[in-house]
Amino acid sequence: MTKKIVLAYSGGLDTSVAVNILQKEYGYEVYCMTADLGNLPDSQDIVRRGLESGAVEVELIDAKADFLQHFVLPALKANALYQNKYPLATALARPLIAQMLIEKANQIGANAIAHGCTGKGNDQVRFDVSLQTLKPDVEIIATGRENNMTREEVIVYANKNNIPLPPIKSSPYSTDENIWGRSIECGDLEDPWIAPPEEIYEWTKPINETPMQGEEIEIEFKNGEPVSLNKQKIDTISMVQQLNDIAGKHGIGRIDMVEDRIVGIKSREIYESPAAIVLLQAHKSLESITLTRKQIELKEFIDNEYGKMIYDGLWFSSHHINLASYINSTQEHVNGTVRLKLWHGSVIVNGIKSDESLYDPKLATYGDDDDFDQSIAKGFIAIWGMPLKTQAKKQKHTEKKEFNRKSYLNN
Ligand code: ARG
């Protein structure tokens, strides 16, 4: 009986070549699995190309709803950004794809899984760690890592073996996209001194083509999840798709950064994530009025840890479950509406409201309605500052050089 393997298939050149190699050189019957997580190019074409490359089957699964519900929304509640910038679209997709690959493998009785990742990136780590966690005895073949072919060699191999080349002329960039964002790397972008050429962007307008007037939108959240856009209740897929369109038109969501990969390499990455940038900003603003200072401070730390957990490929870990239970417990009162202006590449928060807001105008005001008894502040400060006053008297630390402006000027 021929051995079976399930391949994470994108329809691109590299994974099409992988089908062929797995079949001819490794002797596998290749089952392709393509996850539709949004913004997939022509699906009929993907199936046809997979079959022409030698697969026995190409299964395309629409997993957008799953992706948003179980991966993107938890990340949004955690305000998840890697290194304060990247909304993690590619990273979030990997554990879901791994889960789908394992399901397929179990269904057809395969023990081997393949993906096209190279040996230098994050995605190999995310796939392999997730696959091994979900099915500890799985056999993994990372074709990009094992064959280590250059772009030219891949094209030569494809031509020699009658593998159909993708319709669009092959670009020097490597891209990955799903509904939460687009990732672009390679080519000229490898030099961080070179500004990204306009041609790499597909979802966002350059600032000089954005509407002069800008646009105001309203997003309502329930338990930290966005539920309506401009007062219309909508499902999460439509919410994210519409925000990608609207915010992209205003040039929002372009991110250019040098990031630290899991494997220790610094790399220059460009992202387009219009909806993510809008939703993350709106969500965080709503938290500013519905959580206390203590909650905000600890949550910022946990949020950051959650973002790293996603980036580092540790989705199926107990660490994740622990972090998520804290994050979920903070979202019960994150209910309310945020009004945002999208304008020339910026998201400006113009209004926030919540029935459970902790913002008390009677406490905050300097006007006539003031409810705050200012005389009580004096006693508070006496106690708050007492340790410092005691220390100043006993240890004279305020006389140290660090606090002496004049000694800085002299040395
Ligand atoms: N650096 C990003 C990440 O690790 C994106 C990787 C994107 N992959 C690609 N083929 N362009 O999540």
Short mmCIF file of C-alpha atoms and ligand atoms in Angstrom, two decimals:
data_model
loop_
_atom_site.label_atom_id
_atom_site.label_comp_id
_atom_site.label_asym_id
_atom_site.label_seq_id
_atom_site.Cartn_x
_atom_site.Cartn_y
_atom_site.Cartn_z
CA MET A 1 0.00 0.00 0.00
CA THR A 2 1.33 3.44 -0.89
CA LYS A 3 2.10 5.67 2.04
CA LYS A 4 0.00 8.79 2.37
CA ILE A 5 1.00 12.31 3.27
CA VAL A 6 -1.05 15.46 3.88
CA LEU A 7 0.50 18.64 2.51
CA ALA A 8 -0.36 22.19 3.57
CA TYR A 9 -0.93 23.50 0.06
CA SER A 10 -1.13 27.19 -0.84
CA GLY A 11 -1.41 26.80 -4.60
CA GLY A 12 1.83 28.73 -5.03
CA LEU A 13 4.91 27.60 -6.85
CA ASP A 14 6.83 26.25 -3.86
CA THR A 15 4.11 23.96 -2.58
CA SER A 16 3.26 22.82 -6.12
CA VAL A 17 6.87 21.75 -6.55
CA ALA A 18 6.61 20.12 -3.11
CA VAL A 19 3.70 17.95 -4.32
CA ASN A 20 5.87 16.67 -7.10
CA ILE A 21 8.91 16.02 -4.94
CA LEU A 22 6.90 14.22 -2.25
CA GLN A 23 5.37 12.01 -4.88
CA LYS A 24 8.38 11.28 -7.08
CA GLU A 25 11.27 11.39 -4.62
CA TYR A 26 9.66 10.26 -1.40
CA GLY A 27 7.08 7.94 -2.96
CA TYR A 28 4.02 9.36 -1.21
CA GLU A 29 0.42 9.63 -2.27
CA VAL A 30 -0.08 13.36 -1.73
CA TYR A 31 -3.29 14.78 -0.25
CA CYS A 32 -3.33 18.57 -0.44
CA MET A 33 -5.19 20.59 2.14
CA THR A 34 -5.75 24.29 1.55
CA ALA A 35 -7.22 26.42 4.30
CA ASP A 36 -9.28 29.38 3.12
CA LEU A 37 -8.67 31.97 5.81
CA GLY A 38 -9.78 34.85 3.61
CA ASN A 39 -8.35 36.52 0.55
CA LEU A 40 -7.51 33.32 -1.22
CA PRO A 41 -6.86 33.79 -4.93
CA ASP A 42 -9.02 31.81 -7.38
CA SER A 43 -9.87 28.55 -5.62
CA GLN A 44 -10.70 26.53 -8.75
CA ASP A 45 -7.26 27.37 -9.98
CA ILE A 46 -5.64 26.13 -6.77
CA VAL A 47 -7.39 22.76 -7.06
CA ARG A 48 -6.46 22.40 -10.70
CA ARG A 49 -2.82 23.27 -10.07
CA GLY A 50 -2.54 20.85 -7.17
CA LEU A 51 -3.90 18.02 -9.28
CA GLU A 52 -1.68 18.89 -12.23
CA SER A 53 1.33 18.88 -9.91
CA GLY A 54 0.54 15.28 -8.97
CA ALA A 55 -1.75 15.36 -5.93
CA VAL A 56 -4.39 12.60 -5.60
CA GLU A 57 -6.73 15.09 -3.97
CA VAL A 58 -6.90 18.81 -3.21
CA GLU A 59 -9.29 19.74 -0.45
CA LEU A 60 -10.13 23.37 0.10
CA ILE A 61 -11.67 24.17 3.44
CA ASP A 62 -13.31 27.46 4.32
CA ALA A 63 -12.08 28.12 7.84
CA LYS A 64 -12.62 31.87 8.03
CA ALA A 65 -15.26 31.71 10.75
CA ASP A 66 -13.16 29.33 12.82
CA PHE A 67 -10.09 31.49 12.36
CA LEU A 68 -11.83 34.63 13.53
CA GLN A 69 -13.74 33.05 16.39
CA HIS A 70 -11.02 30.90 17.91
CA PHE A 71 -7.80 32.66 16.96
CA VAL A 72 -8.31 36.31 15.97
CA LEU A 73 -10.87 37.35 18.62
CA PRO A 74 -8.82 35.92 21.51
CA ALA A 75 -5.83 37.85 20.12
CA LEU A 76 -7.92 41.03 19.91
CA LYS A 77 -9.02 40.68 23.54
CA ALA A 78 -5.33 40.45 24.40
CA ASN A 79 -4.50 43.53 22.26
CA ALA A 80 -1.98 41.18 20.69
CA LEU A 81 0.91 42.79 18.84
CA TYR A 82 4.40 41.41 18.45
CA GLN A 83 7.10 43.92 19.37
CA ASN A 84 4.37 46.54 19.68
CA LYS A 85 3.66 46.57 15.96
CA TYR A 86 2.74 43.34 14.18
CA PRO A 87 -0.87 42.11 14.63
CA LEU A 88 0.25 38.50 14.05
CA ALA A 89 -1.93 37.52 11.08
CA THR A 90 0.47 34.90 9.74
CA ALA A 91 1.39 33.60 13.19
CA LEU A 92 -2.25 33.15 14.23
CA ALA A 93 -3.07 31.10 11.15
CA ARG A 94 -0.41 28.45 11.69
CA PRO A 95 -1.88 26.58 14.68
CA LEU A 96 -5.28 26.40 12.96
CA ILE A 97 -3.74 25.03 9.76
CA ALA A 98 -1.79 22.51 11.84
CA GLN A 99 -5.02 21.39 13.48
CA MET A 100 -6.70 21.00 10.09
CA LEU A 101 -3.75 19.00 8.74
CA ILE A 102 -3.91 16.59 11.68
CA GLU A 103 -7.67 16.17 11.25
CA LYS A 104 -7.17 15.33 7.59
CA ALA A 105 -4.33 12.93 8.36
CA ASN A 106 -6.43 11.09 10.95
CA GLN A 107 -9.32 10.91 8.53
CA ILE A 108 -7.32 9.27 5.72
CA GLY A 109 -5.01 7.24 7.96
CA ALA A 110 -1.80 9.12 7.20
CA ASN A 111 0.99 9.53 9.67
CA ALA A 112 3.02 12.04 7.69
CA ILE A 113 2.47 15.76 7.19
CA ALA A 114 4.33 18.13 4.91
CA HIS A 115 4.60 21.89 4.64
CA GLY A 116 6.70 24.10 2.41
CA CYS A 117 8.47 26.17 5.09
CA THR A 118 12.15 26.97 4.88
CA GLY A 119 14.60 26.39 7.68
CA LYS A 120 15.07 30.08 8.48
CA GLY A 121 11.63 31.32 9.36
CA ASN A 122 9.10 31.29 12.15
CA ASP A 123 6.44 29.30 10.35
CA GLN A 124 8.39 26.02 10.41
CA VAL A 125 8.63 26.39 14.20
CA ARG A 126 4.92 27.14 14.58
CA PHE A 127 3.88 24.25 12.33
CA ASP A 128 6.26 21.67 13.75
CA VAL A 129 5.62 22.52 17.40
CA SER A 130 1.84 22.52 16.87
CA LEU A 131 1.85 19.31 14.82
CA GLN A 132 4.03 17.47 17.33
CA THR A 133 1.89 18.64 20.22
CA LEU A 134 -1.34 17.55 18.57
CA LYS A 135 0.04 14.21 17.35
CA PRO A 136 3.30 13.34 19.10
CA ASP A 137 4.27 10.50 16.75
CA VAL A 138 3.69 12.47 13.54
CA GLU A 139 6.34 12.45 10.84
CA ILE A 140 7.01 15.90 9.40
CA ILE A 141 8.61 16.80 6.10
CA ALA A 142 9.38 20.49 5.56
CA THR A 143 10.17 20.52 1.87
CA GLY A 144 11.64 24.03 1.80
CA ARG A 145 13.93 23.18 4.70
CA GLU A 146 15.01 19.83 3.33
CA ASN A 147 15.58 20.74 -0.31
CA ASN A 148 16.84 24.26 0.23
CA MET A 149 16.31 25.30 -3.41
CA THR A 150 16.78 28.87 -4.61
CA ARG A 151 13.91 30.62 -6.39
CA GLU A 152 15.59 29.93 -9.76
CA GLU A 153 16.07 26.25 -9.01
CA VAL A 154 12.39 25.97 -8.06
CA ILE A 155 11.39 27.50 -11.40
CA VAL A 156 13.76 25.23 -13.34
CA TYR A 157 12.36 22.20 -11.48
CA ALA A 158 8.79 23.33 -12.20
CA ASN A 159 9.47 23.76 -15.92
CA LYS A 160 11.24 20.41 -16.17
CA ASN A 161 8.40 18.56 -14.45
CA ASN A 162 5.48 20.34 -16.15
CA ILE A 163 4.30 21.99 -12.98
CA PRO A 164 1.95 24.85 -13.83
CA LEU A 165 3.40 28.24 -12.88
CA PRO A 166 1.07 30.58 -10.98
CA PRO A 167 -0.85 32.97 -13.28
CA ILE A 168 0.59 36.21 -11.94
CA LYS A 169 4.17 36.85 -12.99
CA SER A 170 6.39 35.65 -10.24
CA SER A 171 7.29 38.50 -7.90
CA PRO A 172 10.53 38.87 -5.96
CA TYR A 173 8.52 39.08 -2.72
CA SER A 174 7.29 36.33 -0.48
CA THR A 175 3.78 37.04 0.75
CA ASP A 176 1.29 35.38 3.04
CA GLU A 177 -2.22 36.62 3.61
CA ASN A 178 -5.42 35.97 5.44
CA ILE A 179 -8.35 38.07 6.59
CA TRP A 180 -6.37 39.54 9.53
CA GLY A 181 -3.50 40.81 7.40
CA ARG A 182 -0.87 40.50 4.70
CA SER A 183 2.83 39.81 5.27
CA ILE A 184 5.44 40.74 2.69
CA GLU A 185 9.15 39.97 2.76
CA CYS A 186 12.24 39.30 0.57
CA GLY A 187 13.49 41.09 -2.54
CA ASP A 188 14.66 44.71 -2.03
CA LEU A 189 12.89 44.73 1.32
CA GLU A 190 15.79 42.77 2.79
CA ASP A 191 17.67 46.07 2.99
CA PRO A 192 16.14 48.11 5.84
CA TRP A 193 17.59 51.28 4.31
CA ILE A 194 15.37 50.88 1.23
CA ALA A 195 11.86 52.30 1.48
CA PRO A 196 9.19 49.77 0.49
CA PRO A 197 8.17 50.25 -3.16
CA GLU A 198 4.51 51.21 -3.60
CA GLU A 199 3.86 48.08 -5.72
CA ILE A 200 4.06 45.75 -2.72
CA TYR A 201 0.88 47.15 -1.17
CA GLU A 202 -2.46 45.66 -2.18
CA TRP A 203 -4.87 46.51 0.62
CA THR A 204 -3.91 50.07 1.51
CA LYS A 205 -3.76 53.35 -0.39
CA PRO A 206 -0.73 55.62 -0.25
CA ILE A 207 -1.46 58.72 1.86
CA ASN A 208 -1.49 61.03 -1.15
CA GLU A 209 -4.42 59.07 -2.57
CA THR A 210 -6.53 58.99 0.58
CA PRO A 211 -9.75 61.05 0.77
CA MET A 212 -9.23 64.62 1.98
CA GLN A 213 -12.19 64.44 4.36
CA GLY A 214 -11.48 61.25 6.26
CA GLU A 215 -14.35 59.20 7.65
CA GLU A 216 -15.92 58.62 11.05
CA ILE A 217 -16.98 55.13 12.08
CA GLU A 218 -18.49 53.59 15.21
CA ILE A 219 -17.69 50.16 16.58
CA GLU A 220 -19.63 48.54 19.40
CA PHE A 221 -18.07 45.84 21.57
CA LYS A 222 -19.65 43.19 23.81
CA ASN A 223 -17.37 41.36 26.22
CA GLY A 224 -14.39 42.64 24.27
CA GLU A 225 -15.67 41.41 20.89
CA PRO A 226 -16.75 43.77 18.10
CA VAL A 227 -20.45 43.23 17.37
CA SER A 228 -21.66 46.19 15.37
CA LEU A 229 -20.28 48.62 12.85
CA ASN A 230 -21.96 52.00 12.40
CA LYS A 231 -24.90 50.80 14.52
CA GLN A 232 -25.48 47.72 12.33
CA LYS A 233 -25.07 44.33 13.99
CA ILE A 234 -22.77 42.24 11.80
CA ASP A 235 -20.89 38.97 11.99
CA THR A 236 -17.15 39.05 12.58
CA ILE A 237 -16.24 38.04 9.01
CA SER A 238 -18.15 40.99 7.51
CA MET A 239 -16.84 43.30 10.24
CA VAL A 240 -13.21 42.49 9.44
CA GLN A 241 -13.73 42.48 5.67
CA GLN A 242 -15.51 45.83 5.72
CA LEU A 243 -12.92 47.39 8.02
CA ASN A 244 -10.13 46.16 5.76
CA ASP A 245 -11.81 47.96 2.86
CA ILE A 246 -12.74 51.15 4.69
CA ALA A 247 -9.49 51.60 6.61
CA GLY A 248 -7.36 50.48 3.66
CA LYS A 249 -8.93 53.27 1.60
CA HIS A 250 -7.67 55.73 4.21
CA GLY A 251 -4.14 54.32 4.08
CA ILE A 252 -4.36 52.69 7.51
CA GLY A 253 -2.52 49.53 8.48
CA ARG A 254 0.88 49.72 6.78
CA ILE A 255 3.58 48.45 9.09
CA ASP A 256 7.28 48.44 8.28
CA MET A 257 9.53 46.90 10.89
CA VAL A 258 12.67 44.95 11.65
CA GLU A 259 11.54 42.10 13.89
CA ASP A 260 13.27 39.40 15.84
CA ARG A 261 12.47 35.93 14.55
CA ILE A 262 12.21 32.96 16.90
CA VAL A 263 15.34 31.45 15.36
CA GLY A 264 17.39 34.50 16.30
CA ILE A 265 17.51 36.28 12.94
CA LYS A 266 16.52 39.92 12.61
CA SER A 267 14.40 40.43 9.54
CA ARG A 268 12.70 43.29 7.77
CA GLU A 269 8.98 42.73 7.36
CA ILE A 270 6.16 44.73 5.87
CA TYR A 271 2.54 44.17 6.85
CA GLU A 272 -0.83 45.46 5.78
CA SER A 273 -3.48 45.01 8.45
CA PRO A 274 -6.10 47.78 8.22
CA ALA A 275 -8.93 46.09 10.14
CA ALA A 276 -6.59 44.79 12.82
CA ILE A 277 -5.10 48.22 13.49
CA VAL A 278 -8.55 49.82 13.78
CA LEU A 279 -10.01 47.09 15.99
CA LEU A 280 -6.98 46.87 18.26
CA GLN A 281 -7.01 50.61 18.85
CA ALA A 282 -10.76 50.70 19.43
CA HIS A 283 -10.64 47.77 21.84
CA LYS A 284 -7.80 49.22 23.88
CA SER A 285 -9.59 52.58 24.13
CA LEU A 286 -12.69 50.90 25.46
CA GLU A 287 -10.57 49.10 28.06
CA SER A 288 -9.26 52.49 29.21
CA ILE A 289 -12.70 53.37 30.60
CA THR A 290 -13.93 49.92 31.65
CA LEU A 291 -10.89 48.53 33.51
CA THR A 292 -9.20 49.90 36.61
CA ARG A 293 -5.61 51.07 36.63
CA LYS A 294 -4.46 47.85 38.33
CA GLN A 295 -6.22 45.75 35.70
CA ILE A 296 -4.77 47.82 32.87
CA GLU A 297 -1.25 47.53 34.25
CA LEU A 298 -1.25 43.79 34.78
CA LYS A 299 -3.18 43.20 31.57
CA GLU A 300 -0.58 45.09 29.56
CA PHE A 301 2.03 42.66 30.82
CA ILE A 302 -0.13 39.58 30.16
CA ASP A 303 -1.15 40.96 26.74
CA ASN A 304 2.48 41.30 25.78
CA GLU A 305 3.17 37.75 26.93
CA TYR A 306 0.14 36.54 24.93
CA GLY A 307 1.48 38.22 21.77
CA LYS A 308 4.86 36.54 22.23
CA MET A 309 3.18 33.19 22.87
CA ILE A 310 1.39 33.49 19.49
CA TYR A 311 4.52 34.60 17.68
CA ASP A 312 6.64 31.89 19.26
CA GLY A 313 4.37 29.08 18.06
CA LEU A 314 3.21 28.01 21.52
CA TRP A 315 -0.53 28.11 20.84
CA PHE A 316 -1.23 24.58 22.11
CA SER A 317 0.46 25.11 25.46
CA SER A 318 -0.78 25.19 29.03
CA HIS A 319 0.89 28.59 29.22
CA HIS A 320 -1.68 29.76 26.67
CA ILE A 321 -4.60 28.39 28.69
CA ASN A 322 -3.32 30.19 31.79
CA LEU A 323 -2.85 33.52 30.02
CA ALA A 324 -6.22 33.24 28.27
CA SER A 325 -8.09 32.63 31.48
CA TYR A 326 -6.76 35.89 32.89
CA ILE A 327 -7.54 37.78 29.69
CA ASN A 328 -11.06 36.39 29.41
CA SER A 329 -11.78 37.27 33.00
CA THR A 330 -11.01 40.93 32.22
CA GLN A 331 -13.45 41.18 29.32
CA GLU A 332 -16.79 40.82 31.14
CA HIS A 333 -17.32 44.58 31.35
CA VAL A 334 -15.56 45.61 28.14
CA ASN A 335 -18.89 46.69 26.67
CA GLY A 336 -19.49 49.94 24.87
CA THR A 337 -18.91 51.96 21.73
CA VAL A 338 -15.91 53.67 20.23
CA ARG A 339 -16.09 56.42 17.61
CA LEU A 340 -13.05 56.67 15.38
CA LYS A 341 -11.94 58.94 12.63
CA LEU A 342 -9.94 57.34 9.84
CA TRP A 343 -7.86 59.95 8.18
CA HIS A 344 -4.68 59.99 6.11
CA GLY A 345 -3.26 56.78 7.54
CA SER A 346 -4.23 57.49 11.15
CA VAL A 347 -6.87 56.10 13.45
CA ILE A 348 -8.05 58.86 15.77
CA VAL A 349 -10.26 57.93 18.71
CA ASN A 350 -12.90 60.66 18.83
CA GLY A 351 -15.25 59.21 21.41
CA ILE A 352 -15.70 56.34 23.86
CA LYS A 353 -18.76 55.42 25.88
CA SER A 354 -19.93 52.53 28.02
CA ASP A 355 -22.82 51.90 30.39
CA GLU A 356 -20.23 50.34 32.66
CA SER A 357 -17.71 53.15 32.32
CA LEU A 358 -15.50 53.84 35.33
CA TYR A 359 -14.98 57.36 34.07
CA ASP A 360 -16.91 59.53 36.51
CA PRO A 361 -17.42 63.07 35.24
CA LYS A 362 -18.34 64.27 38.72
CA LEU A 363 -14.92 63.17 39.93
CA ALA A 364 -12.99 64.30 36.87
CA THR A 365 -14.49 67.74 36.37
CA TYR A 366 -12.93 71.08 37.28
CA GLY A 367 -16.36 72.67 36.80
CA ASP A 368 -19.33 73.31 39.08
CA ASP A 369 -20.51 69.70 39.33
CA ASP A 370 -17.40 68.69 41.22
CA ASP A 371 -18.16 65.89 43.69
CA PHE A 372 -14.58 65.35 44.78
CA ASP A 373 -13.64 66.67 48.20
CA GLN A 374 -10.21 68.19 47.52
CA SER A 375 -9.40 68.48 51.22
CA ILE A 376 -8.97 64.70 51.51
CA ALA A 377 -6.04 64.77 49.05
CA LYS A 378 -3.78 66.38 51.62
CA GLY A 379 -3.98 63.42 54.03
CA PHE A 380 -3.55 60.97 51.17
CA ILE A 381 -0.36 62.68 50.02
CA ALA A 382 1.06 62.80 53.56
CA ILE A 383 0.78 59.00 53.75
CA TRP A 384 1.74 58.32 50.12
CA GLY A 385 4.95 60.36 50.42
CA MET A 386 5.82 59.29 53.96
CA PRO A 387 8.36 56.56 53.04
CA LEU A 388 10.31 58.98 50.85
CA LYS A 389 10.29 61.68 53.50
CA THR A 390 11.54 59.19 56.10
CA GLN A 391 14.29 58.01 53.78
CA ALA A 392 15.38 61.56 52.98
CA LYS A 393 15.77 62.28 56.68
CA LYS A 394 17.60 59.06 57.60
CA GLN A 395 19.64 58.27 54.50
CA LYS A 396 19.94 61.68 52.87
CA HIS A 397 19.50 60.05 49.47
CA THR A 398 18.26 63.28 47.89
CA GLU A 399 21.72 64.74 48.38
CA LYS A 400 23.27 62.10 46.11
CA LYS A 401 24.86 63.13 42.83
CA GLU A 402 22.03 61.55 40.82
CA PHE A 403 19.63 64.18 42.13
CA ASN A 404 21.99 67.10 41.86
CA ARG A 405 21.47 68.98 38.62
CA LYS A 406 24.52 71.13 39.22
CA SER A 407 26.96 68.22 39.51
CA TYR A 408 25.82 67.00 36.09
CA LEU A 409 26.66 70.34 34.62
CA ASN A 410 30.13 70.24 36.16
CA ASN A 411 31.40 66.81 35.17
N1 ARG B 1 7.36 37.47 9.89
C1 ARG B 1 5.98 37.11 9.95
C2 ARG B 1 5.74 36.04 10.94
O1 ARG B 1 6.64 35.35 11.28
C3 ARG B 1 5.44 36.79 8.61
C4 ARG B 1 6.00 35.63 7.86
C5 ARG B 1 5.33 35.64 6.55
N2 ARG B 1 5.63 34.60 5.65
C6 ARG B 1 5.82 34.86 4.34
N3 ARG B 1 5.91 33.86 3.55
N4 ARG B 1 5.93 36.06 3.88
O2 ARG B 1 4.66 35.86 11.42
#
